[in-house]
mmCIF file with all atom_site columns, C-alpha atoms in Angstrom:
data_model
loop_
_atom_site.group_PDB
_atom_site.id
_atom_site.type_symbol
_atom_site.label_atom_id
_atom_site.label_alt_id
_atom_site.label_comp_id
_atom_site.label_asym_id
_atom_site.label_entity_id
_atom_site.label_seq_id
_atom_site.pdbx_PDB_ins_code
_atom_site.Cartn_x
_atom_site.Cartn_y
_atom_site.Cartn_z
_atom_site.occupancy
_atom_site.B_iso_or_equiv
_atom_site.pdbx_formal_charge
_atom_site.auth_seq_id
_atom_site.auth_comp_id
_atom_site.auth_asym_id
_atom_site.auth_atom_id
_atom_site.pdbx_PDB_model_num
ATOM 1   C CA . MET C 1 1   ? 26.888 92.075  -206.095 1.00 49.00 ? 223 MET C CA 1
ATOM 2   C CA . ALA C 1 2   ? 23.550 90.902  -207.938 1.00 56.00 ? 224 ALA C CA 1
ATOM 3   C CA . LEU C 1 3   ? 22.648 87.300  -207.618 1.00 70.00 ? 225 LEU C CA 1
ATOM 4   C CA . PRO C 1 4   ? 23.199 85.459  -210.647 1.00 68.00 ? 226 PRO C CA 1
ATOM 5   C CA . SER C 1 5   ? 19.098 85.518  -211.689 1.00 78.00 ? 227 SER C CA 1
ATOM 6   C CA . LYS C 1 6   ? 18.754 89.131  -210.950 1.00 84.00 ? 228 LYS C CA 1
ATOM 7   C CA . ARG C 1 7   ? 22.022 90.297  -213.003 1.00 81.00 ? 229 ARG C CA 1
ATOM 8   C CA . ARG C 1 8   ? 20.390 87.811  -215.504 1.00 82.00 ? 230 ARG C CA 1
ATOM 9   C CA . GLU C 1 9   ? 16.997 89.986  -215.531 1.00 86.00 ? 231 GLU C CA 1
ATOM 10  C CA . MET C 1 10  ? 19.081 93.123  -215.396 1.00 88.00 ? 232 MET C CA 1
ATOM 11  C CA . ASP C 1 11  ? 21.113 92.263  -218.627 1.00 87.00 ? 233 ASP C CA 1
ATOM 12  C CA . MET C 1 12  ? 17.926 91.323  -220.385 1.00 87.00 ? 234 MET C CA 1
ATOM 13  C CA . MET C 1 13  ? 15.879 94.458  -219.671 1.00 89.00 ? 235 MET C CA 1
ATOM 14  C CA . LYS C 1 14  ? 18.868 96.471  -220.992 1.00 91.00 ? 236 LYS C CA 1
ATOM 15  C CA . LEU C 1 15  ? 18.793 94.140  -224.425 1.00 89.00 ? 237 LEU C CA 1
ATOM 16  C CA . MET C 1 16  ? 14.739 94.297  -224.914 1.00 88.00 ? 238 MET C CA 1
ATOM 17  C CA . MET C 1 17  ? 15.222 98.237  -224.105 1.00 91.00 ? 239 MET C CA 1
ATOM 18  C CA . SER C 1 18  ? 17.746 98.350  -226.876 1.00 91.00 ? 240 SER C CA 1
ATOM 19  C CA . ASP C 1 19  ? 17.293 98.354  -230.855 1.00 88.00 ? 241 ASP C CA 1
ATOM 20  C CA . TYR C 1 20  ? 18.282 95.031  -230.982 1.00 91.00 ? 242 TYR C CA 1
ATOM 21  C CA . LYS C 1 21  ? 15.269 92.777  -231.954 1.00 92.00 ? 243 LYS C CA 1
ATOM 22  C CA . VAL C 1 22  ? 14.934 90.301  -229.215 1.00 92.00 ? 244 VAL C CA 1
ATOM 23  C CA . ASP C 1 23  ? 12.602 86.784  -229.120 1.00 91.00 ? 245 ASP C CA 1
ATOM 24  C CA . THR C 1 24  ? 12.542 85.036  -226.452 1.00 88.00 ? 246 THR C CA 1
ATOM 25  C CA . VAL C 1 25  ? 12.093 81.093  -226.523 1.00 87.00 ? 247 VAL C CA 1
ATOM 26  C CA . ASN C 1 26  ? 8.585  80.505  -224.140 1.00 84.00 ? 248 ASN C CA 1
ATOM 27  C CA . ASP C 1 27  ? 9.319  83.808  -222.083 1.00 77.00 ? 249 ASP C CA 1
ATOM 28  C CA . ASP C 1 28  ? 12.182 82.345  -220.869 1.00 76.00 ? 250 ASP C CA 1
ATOM 29  C CA . LEU C 1 29  ? 15.154 83.935  -220.122 1.00 79.00 ? 251 LEU C CA 1
ATOM 30  C CA . HIS C 1 30  ? 17.578 81.304  -220.435 1.00 87.00 ? 252 HIS C CA 1
ATOM 31  C CA . MET C 1 31  ? 17.561 81.138  -223.924 1.00 91.00 ? 253 MET C CA 1
ATOM 32  C CA . PHE C 1 32  ? 16.499 83.891  -227.042 1.00 92.00 ? 254 PHE C CA 1
ATOM 33  C CA . TYR C 1 33  ? 17.489 84.951  -230.251 1.00 93.00 ? 255 TYR C CA 1
ATOM 34  C CA . VAL C 1 34  ? 18.571 88.249  -231.055 1.00 93.00 ? 256 VAL C CA 1
ATOM 35  C CA . THR C 1 35  ? 18.648 90.097  -234.742 1.00 93.00 ? 257 THR C CA 1
ATOM 36  C CA . PHE C 1 36  ? 21.048 92.800  -235.727 1.00 91.00 ? 258 PHE C CA 1
ATOM 37  C CA . HIS C 1 37  ? 22.136 94.336  -238.467 1.00 91.00 ? 259 HIS C CA 1
ATOM 38  C CA . GLY C 1 38  ? 25.783 94.656  -239.987 1.00 89.00 ? 260 GLY C CA 1
ATOM 39  C CA . PRO C 1 39  ? 27.344 97.853  -238.580 1.00 89.00 ? 261 PRO C CA 1
ATOM 40  C CA . THR C 1 40  ? 27.823 101.126 -240.711 1.00 92.00 ? 262 THR C CA 1
ATOM 41  C CA . ASP C 1 41  ? 31.279 101.461 -242.584 1.00 91.00 ? 263 ASP C CA 1
ATOM 42  C CA . SER C 1 42  ? 31.965 98.027  -242.210 1.00 87.00 ? 264 SER C CA 1
ATOM 43  C CA . LEU C 1 43  ? 32.018 94.956  -244.917 1.00 87.00 ? 265 LEU C CA 1
ATOM 44  C CA . TYR C 1 44  ? 29.035 93.519  -242.799 1.00 88.00 ? 266 TYR C CA 1
ATOM 45  C CA . GLU C 1 45  ? 26.923 96.689  -243.645 1.00 89.00 ? 267 GLU C CA 1
ATOM 46  C CA . GLY C 1 46  ? 23.502 95.624  -244.989 1.00 91.00 ? 268 GLY C CA 1
ATOM 47  C CA . GLY C 1 47  ? 23.975 92.526  -243.484 1.00 91.00 ? 269 GLY C CA 1
ATOM 48  C CA . VAL C 1 48  ? 21.504 90.987  -241.368 1.00 93.00 ? 270 VAL C CA 1
ATOM 49  C CA . TRP C 1 49  ? 22.237 88.267  -238.584 1.00 91.00 ? 271 TRP C CA 1
ATOM 50  C CA . LYS C 1 50  ? 20.199 86.382  -236.028 1.00 94.00 ? 272 LYS C CA 1
ATOM 51  C CA . ILE C 1 51  ? 21.839 84.424  -233.123 1.00 92.00 ? 273 ILE C CA 1
ATOM 52  C CA . LYS C 1 52  ? 20.790 82.217  -230.568 1.00 94.00 ? 274 LYS C CA 1
ATOM 53  C CA . VAL C 1 53  ? 22.070 83.000  -226.822 1.00 92.00 ? 275 VAL C CA 1
ATOM 54  C CA . GLU C 1 54  ? 22.061 80.321  -224.201 1.00 91.00 ? 276 GLU C CA 1
ATOM 55  C CA . LEU C 1 55  ? 22.540 81.476  -220.349 1.00 88.00 ? 277 LEU C CA 1
ATOM 56  C CA . PRO C 1 56  ? 23.436 79.096  -218.201 1.00 87.00 ? 278 PRO C CA 1
ATOM 57  C CA . GLU C 1 57  ? 21.866 79.080  -214.877 1.00 86.00 ? 279 GLU C CA 1
ATOM 58  C CA . ALA C 1 58  ? 25.280 80.796  -212.931 1.00 84.00 ? 280 ALA C CA 1
ATOM 59  C CA . TYR C 1 59  ? 25.344 83.428  -215.362 1.00 84.00 ? 281 TYR C CA 1
ATOM 60  C CA . PRO C 1 60  ? 27.288 85.968  -215.522 1.00 82.00 ? 282 PRO C CA 1
ATOM 61  C CA . TYR C 1 61  ? 29.845 83.442  -213.408 1.00 82.00 ? 283 TYR C CA 1
ATOM 62  C CA . LYS C 1 62  ? 29.596 81.343  -216.303 1.00 82.00 ? 284 LYS C CA 1
ATOM 63  C CA . SER C 1 63  ? 30.232 81.496  -219.848 1.00 81.00 ? 285 SER C CA 1
ATOM 64  C CA . LEU C 1 64  ? 27.366 81.819  -222.121 1.00 85.00 ? 286 LEU C CA 1
ATOM 65  C CA . SER C 1 65  ? 26.617 80.100  -225.497 1.00 88.00 ? 287 SER C CA 1
ATOM 66  C CA . VAL C 1 66  ? 26.324 82.229  -228.722 1.00 90.00 ? 288 VAL C CA 1
ATOM 67  C CA . GLY C 1 67  ? 26.046 80.694  -232.207 1.00 91.00 ? 289 GLY C CA 1
ATOM 68  C CA . PHE C 1 68  ? 24.610 82.330  -235.658 1.00 90.00 ? 290 PHE C CA 1
ATOM 69  C CA . VAL C 1 69  ? 21.586 81.141  -237.125 1.00 92.00 ? 291 VAL C CA 1
ATOM 70  C CA . ASN C 1 70  ? 22.258 82.427  -240.747 1.00 91.00 ? 292 ASN C CA 1
ATOM 71  C CA . LYS C 1 71  ? 25.952 82.157  -242.297 1.00 89.00 ? 293 LYS C CA 1
ATOM 72  C CA . ILE C 1 72  ? 28.182 84.699  -241.586 1.00 87.00 ? 294 ILE C CA 1
ATOM 73  C CA . TYR C 1 73  ? 32.077 85.062  -243.006 1.00 85.00 ? 295 TYR C CA 1
ATOM 74  C CA . HIS C 1 74  ? 34.276 85.918  -239.903 1.00 83.00 ? 296 HIS C CA 1
ATOM 75  C CA . PRO C 1 75  ? 37.534 84.420  -238.372 1.00 82.00 ? 297 PRO C CA 1
ATOM 76  C CA . ASN C 1 76  ? 35.485 83.769  -235.025 1.00 83.00 ? 298 ASN C CA 1
ATOM 77  C CA . VAL C 1 77  ? 32.750 82.110  -236.292 1.00 86.00 ? 299 VAL C CA 1
ATOM 78  C CA . ASP C 1 78  ? 32.337 78.039  -236.782 1.00 86.00 ? 300 ASP C CA 1
ATOM 79  C CA . GLU C 1 79  ? 31.323 78.503  -240.708 1.00 84.00 ? 301 GLU C CA 1
ATOM 80  C CA . SER C 1 80  ? 29.600 74.830  -240.422 1.00 87.00 ? 302 SER C CA 1
ATOM 81  C CA . SER C 1 81  ? 27.727 75.491  -237.156 1.00 89.00 ? 303 SER C CA 1
ATOM 82  C CA . GLY C 1 82  ? 27.851 79.064  -236.387 1.00 89.00 ? 304 GLY C CA 1
ATOM 83  C CA . ALA C 1 83  ? 29.439 78.924  -233.101 1.00 87.00 ? 305 ALA C CA 1
ATOM 84  C CA . VAL C 1 84  ? 31.540 81.730  -232.089 1.00 85.00 ? 306 VAL C CA 1
ATOM 85  C CA . CYS C 1 85  ? 34.925 80.551  -230.890 1.00 79.00 ? 307 CYS C CA 1
ATOM 86  C CA . LEU C 1 86  ? 36.523 83.046  -228.842 1.00 66.00 ? 308 LEU C CA 1
ATOM 87  C CA . ASP C 1 87  ? 38.409 81.970  -226.163 1.00 61.00 ? 309 ASP C CA 1
ATOM 88  C CA . VAL C 1 88  ? 36.312 84.526  -223.753 1.00 49.00 ? 310 VAL C CA 1
ATOM 89  C CA . ILE C 1 89  ? 33.485 83.320  -224.491 1.00 58.00 ? 311 ILE C CA 1
ATOM 90  C CA . ASN C 1 90  ? 34.029 79.503  -224.612 1.00 54.00 ? 312 ASN C CA 1
ATOM 91  C CA . GLN C 1 91  ? 36.891 79.041  -222.003 1.00 58.00 ? 313 GLN C CA 1
ATOM 92  C CA . THR C 1 92  ? 38.255 82.503  -219.992 1.00 58.00 ? 314 THR C CA 1
ATOM 93  C CA . TRP C 1 93  ? 35.093 83.550  -219.207 1.00 59.00 ? 315 TRP C CA 1
ATOM 94  C CA . SER C 1 94  ? 35.001 86.312  -216.275 1.00 59.00 ? 316 SER C CA 1
ATOM 95  C CA . PRO C 1 95  ? 31.936 88.443  -214.804 1.00 59.00 ? 317 PRO C CA 1
ATOM 96  C CA . MET C 1 96  ? 33.531 91.441  -216.453 1.00 54.00 ? 318 MET C CA 1
ATOM 97  C CA . PHE C 1 97  ? 31.472 94.079  -214.841 1.00 53.00 ? 319 PHE C CA 1
ATOM 98  C CA . GLU C 1 98  ? 33.126 92.718  -211.652 1.00 71.00 ? 320 GLU C CA 1
ATOM 99  C CA . TYR C 1 99  ? 36.712 93.436  -213.271 1.00 57.00 ? 321 TYR C CA 1
ATOM 100 C CA . CYS C 1 100 ? 35.603 97.276  -214.496 1.00 58.00 ? 322 CYS C CA 1
ATOM 101 C CA . LYS C 1 101 ? 34.492 97.714  -210.854 1.00 62.00 ? 323 LYS C CA 1
ATOM 102 C CA . ARG C 1 102 ? 37.462 96.373  -209.238 1.00 66.00 ? 324 ARG C CA 1
ATOM 103 C CA . TYR C 1 103 ? 40.187 97.637  -211.123 1.00 66.00 ? 325 TYR C CA 1
ATOM 104 C CA . ALA C 1 104 ? 38.763 100.442 -213.753 1.00 64.00 ? 326 ALA C CA 1
ATOM 105 C CA . LYS C 1 105 ? 38.268 103.633 -211.679 1.00 69.00 ? 327 LYS C CA 1
ATOM 106 C CA . PRO C 1 106 ? 39.990 106.666 -212.094 1.00 70.00 ? 328 PRO C CA 1
ATOM 107 C CA . GLU C 1 107 ? 42.436 106.054 -208.642 1.00 76.00 ? 329 GLU C CA 1
ATOM 108 C CA . ASP C 1 108 ? 43.403 102.597 -210.368 1.00 66.00 ? 330 ASP C CA 1
ATOM 109 C CA . ILE C 1 109 ? 45.702 104.209 -213.101 1.00 72.00 ? 331 ILE C CA 1
ATOM 110 C CA . GLY C 1 110 ? 46.443 107.415 -210.716 1.00 67.00 ? 332 GLY C CA 1
ATOM 111 C CA . ALA C 1 111 ? 44.195 109.708 -212.424 1.00 59.00 ? 333 ALA C CA 1
ATOM 112 C CA . PRO C 1 112 ? 42.423 112.127 -210.063 1.00 59.00 ? 334 PRO C CA 1
ATOM 113 C CA . GLU C 1 113 ? 38.870 111.629 -209.817 1.00 58.00 ? 335 GLU C CA 1
ATOM 114 C CA . GLU C 1 114 ? 36.419 113.416 -211.830 1.00 56.00 ? 336 GLU C CA 1
ATOM 115 C CA . ILE C 1 115 ? 35.152 116.888 -210.485 1.00 53.00 ? 337 ILE C CA 1
ATOM 116 C CA . SER C 1 116 ? 31.448 117.479 -210.651 1.00 48.00 ? 338 SER C CA 1
ATOM 117 C CA . SER C 1 117 ? 30.587 120.658 -211.939 1.00 49.00 ? 339 SER C CA 1
ATOM 118 C CA . ASP C 1 118 ? 28.655 122.472 -209.606 1.00 50.00 ? 340 ASP C CA 1
ATOM 119 C CA . ASP C 1 119 ? 28.173 126.533 -208.658 1.00 48.00 ? 341 ASP C CA 1
ATOM 120 C CA . ASP C 1 120 ? 31.643 126.057 -207.216 1.00 47.00 ? 342 ASP C CA 1
ATOM 121 C CA . ASP C 1 121 ? 33.357 125.882 -210.125 1.00 46.00 ? 343 ASP C CA 1
ATOM 122 C CA . ASP C 1 122 ? 32.366 129.167 -211.686 1.00 45.00 ? 344 ASP C CA 1
ATOM 123 C CA . ASP C 1 123 ? 33.840 131.087 -208.337 1.00 44.00 ? 345 ASP C CA 1
ATOM 124 C CA . ILE C 1 124 ? 37.279 129.459 -209.591 1.00 41.00 ? 346 ILE C CA 1
ATOM 125 C CA . LEU C 1 125 ? 36.793 130.546 -213.243 1.00 44.00 ? 347 LEU C CA 1
ATOM 126 C CA . HIS C 1 126 ? 35.699 134.270 -212.382 1.00 42.00 ? 348 HIS C CA 1
ATOM 127 C CA . GLU C 1 127 ? 37.729 134.911 -209.563 1.00 42.00 ? 349 GLU C CA 1
ATOM 128 C CA . ASN C 1 128 ? 39.255 138.465 -209.550 1.00 43.00 ? 350 ASN C CA 1
ATOM 129 C CA . PRO C 1 129 ? 43.424 138.193 -209.273 1.00 43.00 ? 351 PRO C CA 1
#
C-alpha cells in the first residue's frame, strides 16, 4: 500500500496528464485548481467550471475538500459558498481504492476469473470433433 505522500503524487500525476486544466498553488500538491467543461448531452454542456481542491496531509485516508470557484446550480453544491456537500466527501470518506482491491475482484462475486487471450485459445476453437 502506498504511503499518503506517494499516493498524492500518483493521483496528481494522473490528473496533470488528463484533459483537465490543473493549476497548482506554489507548486504545492496540497492545494490546486481544476478547470473542466460540462459533460456533453447534459444540462451543463457548454459550461466551464473551476474547482479548488485541498488535499490533507493524510490523503487518501482523510477526505479532500472540494469547492466551486464560479457558480453552479447543483443539489450537492452549496450555492453561496460553492462547497461540495456530499457525505462521501465530507463525513464518511474512505480510501475507495482499498475497497476495490479488497472486495471488487471477480472471485468476490463468484465469477470466474478472466481468461487471458493467448495462442492456446485458438486450439480450442479449431479442434476437430
